[in-house]
Tab-separated table of C-alpha atoms in Angstrom:
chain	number	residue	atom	x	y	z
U	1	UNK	CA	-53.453	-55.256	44.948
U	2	UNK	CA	-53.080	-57.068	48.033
U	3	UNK	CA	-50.415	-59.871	49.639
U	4	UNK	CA	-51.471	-63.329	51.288
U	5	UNK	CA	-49.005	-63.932	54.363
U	6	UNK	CA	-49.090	-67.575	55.087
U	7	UNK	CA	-46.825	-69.212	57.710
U	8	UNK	CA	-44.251	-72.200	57.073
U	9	UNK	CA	-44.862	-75.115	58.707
U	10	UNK	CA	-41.195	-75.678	59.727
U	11	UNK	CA	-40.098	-71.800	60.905
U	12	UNK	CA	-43.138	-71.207	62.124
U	13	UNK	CA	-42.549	-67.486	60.478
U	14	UNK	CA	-45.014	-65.803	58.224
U	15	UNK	CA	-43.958	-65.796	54.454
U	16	UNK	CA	-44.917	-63.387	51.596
U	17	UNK	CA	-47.547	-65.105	49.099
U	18	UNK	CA	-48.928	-65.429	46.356
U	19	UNK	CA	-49.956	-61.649	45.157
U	20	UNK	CA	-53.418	-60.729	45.234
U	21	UNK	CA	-55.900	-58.390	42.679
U	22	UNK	CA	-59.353	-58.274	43.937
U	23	UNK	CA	-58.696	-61.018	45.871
U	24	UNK	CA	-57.886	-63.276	42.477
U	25	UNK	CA	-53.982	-64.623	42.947
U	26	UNK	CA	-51.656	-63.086	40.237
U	27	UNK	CA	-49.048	-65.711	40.110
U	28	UNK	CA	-45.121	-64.252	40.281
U	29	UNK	CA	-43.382	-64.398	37.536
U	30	UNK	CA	-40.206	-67.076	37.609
U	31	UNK	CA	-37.208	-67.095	39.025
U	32	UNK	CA	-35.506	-68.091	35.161
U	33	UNK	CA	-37.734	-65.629	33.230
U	34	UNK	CA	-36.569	-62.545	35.314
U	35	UNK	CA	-32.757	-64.443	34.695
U	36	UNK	CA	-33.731	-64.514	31.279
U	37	UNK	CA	-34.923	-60.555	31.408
U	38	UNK	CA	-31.459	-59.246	33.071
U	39	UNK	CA	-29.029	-61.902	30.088
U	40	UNK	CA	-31.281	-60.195	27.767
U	41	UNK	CA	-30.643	-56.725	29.280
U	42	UNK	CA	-26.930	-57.232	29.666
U	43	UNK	CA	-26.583	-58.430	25.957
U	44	UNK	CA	-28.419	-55.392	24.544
U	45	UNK	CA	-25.784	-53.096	26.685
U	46	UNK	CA	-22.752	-55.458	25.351
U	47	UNK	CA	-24.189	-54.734	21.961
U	48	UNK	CA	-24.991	-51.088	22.431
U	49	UNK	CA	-20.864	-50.338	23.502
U	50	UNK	CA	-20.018	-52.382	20.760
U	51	UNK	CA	-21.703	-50.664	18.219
U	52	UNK	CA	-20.708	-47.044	19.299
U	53	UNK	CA	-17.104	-47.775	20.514
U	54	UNK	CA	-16.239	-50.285	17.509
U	55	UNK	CA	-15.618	-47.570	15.177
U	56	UNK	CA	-13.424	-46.123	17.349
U	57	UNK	CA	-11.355	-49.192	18.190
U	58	UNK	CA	-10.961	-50.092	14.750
U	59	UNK	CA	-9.821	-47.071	13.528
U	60	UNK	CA	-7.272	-47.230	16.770
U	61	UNK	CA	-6.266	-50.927	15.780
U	62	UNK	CA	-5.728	-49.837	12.003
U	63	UNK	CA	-3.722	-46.246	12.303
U	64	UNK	CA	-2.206	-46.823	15.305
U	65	UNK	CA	-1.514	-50.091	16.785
U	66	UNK	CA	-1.154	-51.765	13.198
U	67	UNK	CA	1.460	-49.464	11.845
U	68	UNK	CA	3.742	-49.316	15.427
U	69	UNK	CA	4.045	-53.419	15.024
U	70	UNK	CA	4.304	-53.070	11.372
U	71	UNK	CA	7.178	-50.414	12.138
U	72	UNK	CA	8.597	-52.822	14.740
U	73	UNK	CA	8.994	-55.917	12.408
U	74	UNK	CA	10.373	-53.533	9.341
U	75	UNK	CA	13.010	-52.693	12.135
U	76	UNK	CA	14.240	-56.341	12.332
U	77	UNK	CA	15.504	-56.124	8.197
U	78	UNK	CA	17.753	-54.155	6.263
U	79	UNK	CA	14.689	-52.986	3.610
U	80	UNK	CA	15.059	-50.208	1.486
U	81	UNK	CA	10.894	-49.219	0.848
U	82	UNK	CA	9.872	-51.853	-2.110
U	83	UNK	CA	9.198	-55.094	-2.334
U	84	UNK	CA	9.148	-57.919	0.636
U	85	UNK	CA	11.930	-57.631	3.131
U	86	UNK	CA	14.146	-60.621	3.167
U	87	UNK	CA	17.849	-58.948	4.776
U	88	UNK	CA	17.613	-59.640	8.365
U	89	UNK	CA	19.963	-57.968	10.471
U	90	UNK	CA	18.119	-58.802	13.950
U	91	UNK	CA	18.645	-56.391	16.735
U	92	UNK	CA	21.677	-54.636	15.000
U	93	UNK	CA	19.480	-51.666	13.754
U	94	UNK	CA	18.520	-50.658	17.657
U	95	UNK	CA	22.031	-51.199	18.668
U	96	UNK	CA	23.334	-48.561	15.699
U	97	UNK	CA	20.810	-46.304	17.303
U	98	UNK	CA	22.179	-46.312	20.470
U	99	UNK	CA	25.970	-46.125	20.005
U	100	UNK	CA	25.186	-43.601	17.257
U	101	UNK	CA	26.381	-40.204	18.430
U	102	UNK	CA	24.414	-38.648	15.949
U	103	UNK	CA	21.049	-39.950	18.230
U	104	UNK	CA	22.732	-38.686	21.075
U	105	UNK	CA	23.159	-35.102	20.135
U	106	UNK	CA	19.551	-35.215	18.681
U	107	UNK	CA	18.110	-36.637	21.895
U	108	UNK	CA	19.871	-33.916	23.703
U	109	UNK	CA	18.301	-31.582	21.612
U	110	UNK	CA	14.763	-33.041	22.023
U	111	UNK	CA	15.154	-33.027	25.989
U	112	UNK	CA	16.249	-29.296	25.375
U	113	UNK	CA	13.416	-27.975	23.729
U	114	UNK	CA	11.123	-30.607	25.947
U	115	UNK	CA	13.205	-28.213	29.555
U	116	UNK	CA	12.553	-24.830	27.672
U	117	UNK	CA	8.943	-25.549	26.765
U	118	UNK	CA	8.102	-26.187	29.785
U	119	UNK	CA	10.007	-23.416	31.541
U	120	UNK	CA	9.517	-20.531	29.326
U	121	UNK	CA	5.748	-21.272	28.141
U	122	UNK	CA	4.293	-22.159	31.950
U	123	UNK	CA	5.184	-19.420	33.493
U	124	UNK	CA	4.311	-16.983	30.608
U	125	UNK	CA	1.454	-18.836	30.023
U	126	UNK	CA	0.162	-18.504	33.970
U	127	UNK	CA	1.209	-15.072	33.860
U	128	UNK	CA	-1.131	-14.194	30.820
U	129	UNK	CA	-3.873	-15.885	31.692
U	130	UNK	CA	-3.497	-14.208	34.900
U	131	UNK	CA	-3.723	-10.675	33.425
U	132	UNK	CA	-6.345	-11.879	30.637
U	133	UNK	CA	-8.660	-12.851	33.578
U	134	UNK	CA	-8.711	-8.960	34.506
U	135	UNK	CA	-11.623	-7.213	33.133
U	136	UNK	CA	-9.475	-5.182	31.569
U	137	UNK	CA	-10.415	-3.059	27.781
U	138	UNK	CA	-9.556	-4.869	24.905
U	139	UNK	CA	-9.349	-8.323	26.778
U	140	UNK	CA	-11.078	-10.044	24.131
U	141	UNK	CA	-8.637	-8.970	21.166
U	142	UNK	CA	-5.472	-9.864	22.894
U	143	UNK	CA	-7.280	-13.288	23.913
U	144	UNK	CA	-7.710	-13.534	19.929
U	145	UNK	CA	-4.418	-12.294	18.973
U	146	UNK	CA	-2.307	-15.045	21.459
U	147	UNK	CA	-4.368	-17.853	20.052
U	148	UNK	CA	-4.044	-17.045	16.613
U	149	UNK	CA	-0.953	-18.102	15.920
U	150	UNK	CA	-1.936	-21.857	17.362
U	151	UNK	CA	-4.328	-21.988	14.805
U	152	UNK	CA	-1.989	-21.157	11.524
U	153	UNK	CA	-0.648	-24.244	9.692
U	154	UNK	CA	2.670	-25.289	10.777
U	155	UNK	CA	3.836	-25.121	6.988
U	156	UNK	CA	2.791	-21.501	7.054
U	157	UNK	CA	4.659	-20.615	10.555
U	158	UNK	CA	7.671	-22.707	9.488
U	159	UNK	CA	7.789	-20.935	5.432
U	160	UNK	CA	6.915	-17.174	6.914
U	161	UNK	CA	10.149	-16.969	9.657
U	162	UNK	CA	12.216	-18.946	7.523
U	163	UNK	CA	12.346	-16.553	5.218
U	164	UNK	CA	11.785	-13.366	7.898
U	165	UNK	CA	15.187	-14.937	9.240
U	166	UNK	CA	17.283	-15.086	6.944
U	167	UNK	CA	20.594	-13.276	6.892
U	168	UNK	CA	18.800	-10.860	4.415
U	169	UNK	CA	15.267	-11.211	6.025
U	170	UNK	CA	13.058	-8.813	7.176
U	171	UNK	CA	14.212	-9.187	11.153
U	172	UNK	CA	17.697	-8.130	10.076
U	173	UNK	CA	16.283	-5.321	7.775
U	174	UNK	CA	13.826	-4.029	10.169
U	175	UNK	CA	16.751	-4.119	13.066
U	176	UNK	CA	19.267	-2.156	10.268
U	177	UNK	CA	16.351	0.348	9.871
U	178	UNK	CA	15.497	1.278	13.583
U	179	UNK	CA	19.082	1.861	14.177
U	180	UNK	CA	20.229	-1.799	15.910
U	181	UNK	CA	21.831	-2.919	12.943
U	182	UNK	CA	24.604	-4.065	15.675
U	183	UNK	CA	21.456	-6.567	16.981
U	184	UNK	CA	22.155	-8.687	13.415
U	185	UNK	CA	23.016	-11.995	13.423
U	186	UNK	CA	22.505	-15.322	11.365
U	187	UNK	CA	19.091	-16.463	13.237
U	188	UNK	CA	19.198	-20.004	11.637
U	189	UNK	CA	22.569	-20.967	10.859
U	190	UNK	CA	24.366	-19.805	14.153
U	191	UNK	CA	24.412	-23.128	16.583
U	192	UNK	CA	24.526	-20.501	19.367
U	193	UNK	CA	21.383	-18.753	18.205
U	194	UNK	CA	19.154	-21.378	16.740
U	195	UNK	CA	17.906	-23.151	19.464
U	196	UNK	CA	16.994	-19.783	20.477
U	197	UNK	CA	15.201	-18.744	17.481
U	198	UNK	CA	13.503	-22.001	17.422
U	199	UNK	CA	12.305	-21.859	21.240
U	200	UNK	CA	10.990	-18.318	19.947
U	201	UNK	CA	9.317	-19.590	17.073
U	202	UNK	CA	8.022	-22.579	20.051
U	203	UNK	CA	6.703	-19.926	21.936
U	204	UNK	CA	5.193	-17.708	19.786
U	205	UNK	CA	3.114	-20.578	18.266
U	206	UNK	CA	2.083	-22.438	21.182
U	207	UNK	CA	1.721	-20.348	23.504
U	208	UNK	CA	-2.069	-19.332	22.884
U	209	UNK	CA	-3.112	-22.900	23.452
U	210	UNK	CA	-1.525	-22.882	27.058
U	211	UNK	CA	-3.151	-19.756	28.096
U	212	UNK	CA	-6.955	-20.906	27.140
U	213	UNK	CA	-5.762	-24.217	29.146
U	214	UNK	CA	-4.887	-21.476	31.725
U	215	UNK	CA	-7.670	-19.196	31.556
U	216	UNK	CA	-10.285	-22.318	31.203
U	217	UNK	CA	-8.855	-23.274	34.718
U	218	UNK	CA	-8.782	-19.778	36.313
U	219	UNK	CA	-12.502	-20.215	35.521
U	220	UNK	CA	-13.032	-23.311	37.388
U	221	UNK	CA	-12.053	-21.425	40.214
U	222	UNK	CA	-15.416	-19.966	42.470
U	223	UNK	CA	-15.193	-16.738	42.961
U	224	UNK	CA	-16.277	-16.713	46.653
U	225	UNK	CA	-12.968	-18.024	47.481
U	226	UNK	CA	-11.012	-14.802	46.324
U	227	UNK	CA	-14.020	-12.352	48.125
U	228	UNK	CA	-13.430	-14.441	51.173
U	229	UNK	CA	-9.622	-14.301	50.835
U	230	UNK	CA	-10.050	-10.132	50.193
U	231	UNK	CA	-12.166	-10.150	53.381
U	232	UNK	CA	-9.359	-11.934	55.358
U	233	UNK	CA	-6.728	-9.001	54.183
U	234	UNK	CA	-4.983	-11.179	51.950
U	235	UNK	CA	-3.310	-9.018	49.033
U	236	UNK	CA	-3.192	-10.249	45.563
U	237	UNK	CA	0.029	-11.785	45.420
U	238	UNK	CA	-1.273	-13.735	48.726
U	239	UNK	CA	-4.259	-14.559	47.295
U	240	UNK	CA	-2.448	-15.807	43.515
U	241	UNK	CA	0.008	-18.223	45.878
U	242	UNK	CA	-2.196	-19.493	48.314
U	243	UNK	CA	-5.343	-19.933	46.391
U	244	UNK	CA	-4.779	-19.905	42.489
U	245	UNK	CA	-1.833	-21.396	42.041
U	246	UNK	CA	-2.701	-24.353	43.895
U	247	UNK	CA	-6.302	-24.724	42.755
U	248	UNK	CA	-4.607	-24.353	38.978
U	249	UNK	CA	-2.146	-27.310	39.568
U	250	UNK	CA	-3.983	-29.679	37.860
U	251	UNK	CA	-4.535	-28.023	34.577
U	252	UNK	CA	-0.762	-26.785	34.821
U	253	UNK	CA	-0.030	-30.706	35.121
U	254	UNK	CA	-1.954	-31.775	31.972
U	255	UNK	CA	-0.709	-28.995	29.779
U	256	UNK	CA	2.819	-29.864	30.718
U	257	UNK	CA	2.173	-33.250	30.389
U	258	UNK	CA	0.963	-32.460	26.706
U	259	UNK	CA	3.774	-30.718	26.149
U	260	UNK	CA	6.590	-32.585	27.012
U	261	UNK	CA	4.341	-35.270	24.889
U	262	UNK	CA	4.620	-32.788	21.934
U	263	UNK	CA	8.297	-31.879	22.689
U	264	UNK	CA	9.654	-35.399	22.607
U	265	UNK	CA	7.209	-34.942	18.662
U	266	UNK	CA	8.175	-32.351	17.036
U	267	UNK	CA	9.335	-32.249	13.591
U	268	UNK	CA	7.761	-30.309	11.120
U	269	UNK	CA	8.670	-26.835	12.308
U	270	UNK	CA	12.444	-27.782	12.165
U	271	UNK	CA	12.354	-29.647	9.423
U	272	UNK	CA	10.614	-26.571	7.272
U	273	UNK	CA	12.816	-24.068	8.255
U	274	UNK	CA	16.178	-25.653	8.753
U	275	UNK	CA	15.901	-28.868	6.750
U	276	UNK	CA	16.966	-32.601	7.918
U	277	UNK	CA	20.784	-31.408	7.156
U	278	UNK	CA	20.668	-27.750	8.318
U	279	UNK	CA	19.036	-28.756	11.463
U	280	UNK	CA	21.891	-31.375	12.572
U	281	UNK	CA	24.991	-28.573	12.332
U	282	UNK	CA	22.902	-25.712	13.692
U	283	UNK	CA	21.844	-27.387	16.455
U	284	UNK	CA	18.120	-27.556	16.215
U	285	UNK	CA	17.542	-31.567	15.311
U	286	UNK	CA	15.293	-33.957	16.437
U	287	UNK	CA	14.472	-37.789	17.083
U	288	UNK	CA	11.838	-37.259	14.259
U	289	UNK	CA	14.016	-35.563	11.673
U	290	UNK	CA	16.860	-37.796	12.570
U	291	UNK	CA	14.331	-40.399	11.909
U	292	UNK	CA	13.314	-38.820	8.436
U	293	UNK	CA	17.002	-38.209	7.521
U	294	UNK	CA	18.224	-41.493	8.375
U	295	UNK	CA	15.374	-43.468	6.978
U	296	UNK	CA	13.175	-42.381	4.272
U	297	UNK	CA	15.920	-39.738	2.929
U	298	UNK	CA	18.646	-42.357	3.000
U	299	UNK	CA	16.228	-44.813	1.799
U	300	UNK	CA	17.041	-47.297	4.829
U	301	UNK	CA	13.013	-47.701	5.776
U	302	UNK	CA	14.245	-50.827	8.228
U	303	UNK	CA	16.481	-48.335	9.943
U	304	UNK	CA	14.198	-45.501	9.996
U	305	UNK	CA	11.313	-47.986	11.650
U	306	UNK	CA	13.375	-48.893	14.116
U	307	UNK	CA	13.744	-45.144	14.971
U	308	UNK	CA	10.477	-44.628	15.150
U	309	UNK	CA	9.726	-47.706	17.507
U	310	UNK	CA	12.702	-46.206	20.028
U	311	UNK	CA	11.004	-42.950	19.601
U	312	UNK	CA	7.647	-44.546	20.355
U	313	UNK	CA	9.060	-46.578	23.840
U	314	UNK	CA	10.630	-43.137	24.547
U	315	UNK	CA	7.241	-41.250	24.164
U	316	UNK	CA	5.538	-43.976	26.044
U	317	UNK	CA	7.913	-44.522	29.224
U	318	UNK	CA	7.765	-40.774	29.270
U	319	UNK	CA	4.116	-40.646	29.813
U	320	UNK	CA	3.843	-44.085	31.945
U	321	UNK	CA	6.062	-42.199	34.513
U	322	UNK	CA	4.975	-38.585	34.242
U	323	UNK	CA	1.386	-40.083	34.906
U	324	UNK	CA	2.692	-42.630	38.191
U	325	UNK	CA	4.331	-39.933	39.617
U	326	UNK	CA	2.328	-36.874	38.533
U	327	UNK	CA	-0.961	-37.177	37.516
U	328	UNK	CA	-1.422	-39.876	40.284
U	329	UNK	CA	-3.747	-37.869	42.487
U	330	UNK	CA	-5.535	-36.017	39.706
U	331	UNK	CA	-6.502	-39.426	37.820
U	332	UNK	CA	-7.196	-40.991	41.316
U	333	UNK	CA	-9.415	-38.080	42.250
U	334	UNK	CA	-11.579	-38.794	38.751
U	335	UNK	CA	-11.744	-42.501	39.399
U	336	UNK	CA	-12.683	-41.665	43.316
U	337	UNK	CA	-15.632	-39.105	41.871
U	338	UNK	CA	-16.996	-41.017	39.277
U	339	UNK	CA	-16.812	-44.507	41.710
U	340	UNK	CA	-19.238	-42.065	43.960
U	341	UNK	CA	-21.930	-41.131	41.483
């Protein structure tokens, strides 16, 4: 295949012509066929997202998006669960929320648990998946034994220490038998002891997921960095705060993030063990269990939706903020990457 240059009469400069194929002229295809190619290109791609995200958008719209404004015009009514609601009441069911103390002491309590997550799991958590990175004997049954407990149904975890707790329970029996009978103490009902218990119970569930988030990011980390570190002189405690803490940052961010996330959640561990009643005078309550007392148990549904929208602006101002101020530079460092490829 060969070109023709010819030259144009007004630039005198040569121009690229007509393609030539044993010296027969193939004539180029047009300007609005290869415009026609790329419309036709672009509309198989728009069609092509549309079929594999649409699924996934319409079960968002449907489960999620469709119940929160469902939730938010049921909050507008006095409605008790049946029929059409017709008692509207306005903005008075958001301002009961907020000038009931009963909200207050529960949103205390949520930010509680939400502080003691985060300080009592991340550390522990960093501090496991430290040792678990060891090649030590047995690694692989402790890494199974931590993360079994994330895996066991919530009913399950809730039902088994309820009743292990009790004033009659097996901790108390087991303490009576070893000789600490003095240790005894009512676990659940005590308001000075159940938030306790219940950042225990926290703990001892969720702690396995934070330490594979842990140890999945100690493996991120190359190895030639530590050798080079060990070369230097630097001990291990050096080498933990100057190299793997830092480089270990981001994964601590996004399990705290999901935690505070499931903090500002969590319901059904309280609400099997202590109850929507039990919970409020021992000290262990929640936004959601307020919500399921208040609402479905007192058979005010308008009241209990508007809960759950506050709880839901909560939730979402939480994360809006915890990722502007700090996930910023991990979410701008995935943009920056992927803008490069």
């Amino acid at each position: 295949m060969s070109d023709t240059l010819g030259t144009d009469p007004a630039t005198g400069r040569q121009s690229q012509g007509t393609p030539r194929v044993g010296g027969a002229a193939v004539a180029a295809p047009p300007t609005s066929a290869r415009a026609a190619a790329r419309r036709r290109g672009r509309a198989k791609m728009r069609l092509e997202i549309a079929l594999l995200s649409g699924p996934a958008i319409i079960m968002f719209l449907a489960f999620v998006i469709f119940p929160i404004a469902l939730a938010a015009y049921y909050g507008f009514y006095r409605w008790h669960g049946y029929g059409p609601p017709t008692d509207w009441v306005g903005l008075n069911n958001y301002k009961l929320i907020l000038t009931d103390p009963a909200f207050h002491q529960v949103l205390w309590h949520t930010g509680l648990v939400l502080v003691l997550s985060l300080v009592i799991q991340g550390p522990l958590a960093v501090v496991l998946a430290l040792l678990l990175n060891q090649k030590i004997r047995g690694r692989s049954v402790i890494r199974v034994l931590i993360f079994a407990p994330y895996i066991i149904s919530e009913v399950i975890v809730g039902t088994g220490w309820g009743l292990m707790l009790q004033s009659s329970g097996a901790v108390n029996d087991l303490l009576h038998h070893v000789g600490l009978g003095f240790l005894q103490a009512e676990w659940l009902s005590n308001s000075k002891l159940a938030i306790w218990t219940l950042m225990a119970i926290i703990t001892w569930k969720y702690i396995g997921f934070a330490v594979i988030l842990m140890l999945a990011g100690l493996q991120s980390i190359p190895d030639e960095l530590f050798e080079a570190a060990q070369i230097d002189g630097a001990s291990y405690w050096q080498i933990q705060r100057r190299i793997t803490l830092p480089l270990l940052a981001p994964t601590i961010r996004i399990w705290a993030f999901l935690s505070i996330i499931g903090s500002l959640q969590l319901f059904d561990l309280v609400y099997i063990i202590w109850g929507p009643y039990v919970a409020s005078t021992a000290g262990t309550s929640t936004m959601a269990i307020y919500m399921v007392a208040q609402g479905r148990n007192a058979g005010n549904y308008g009241y209990g939706s508007a809960i759950a929208v506050v709880m839901f602006l909560i939730s979402l101002v939480v994360a809006l903020i915890y990722q502007r101020f700090v996930l910023r530079r991990d979410l701008q460092g995935a943009v920056t990457e992927g803008a490069n490829r």
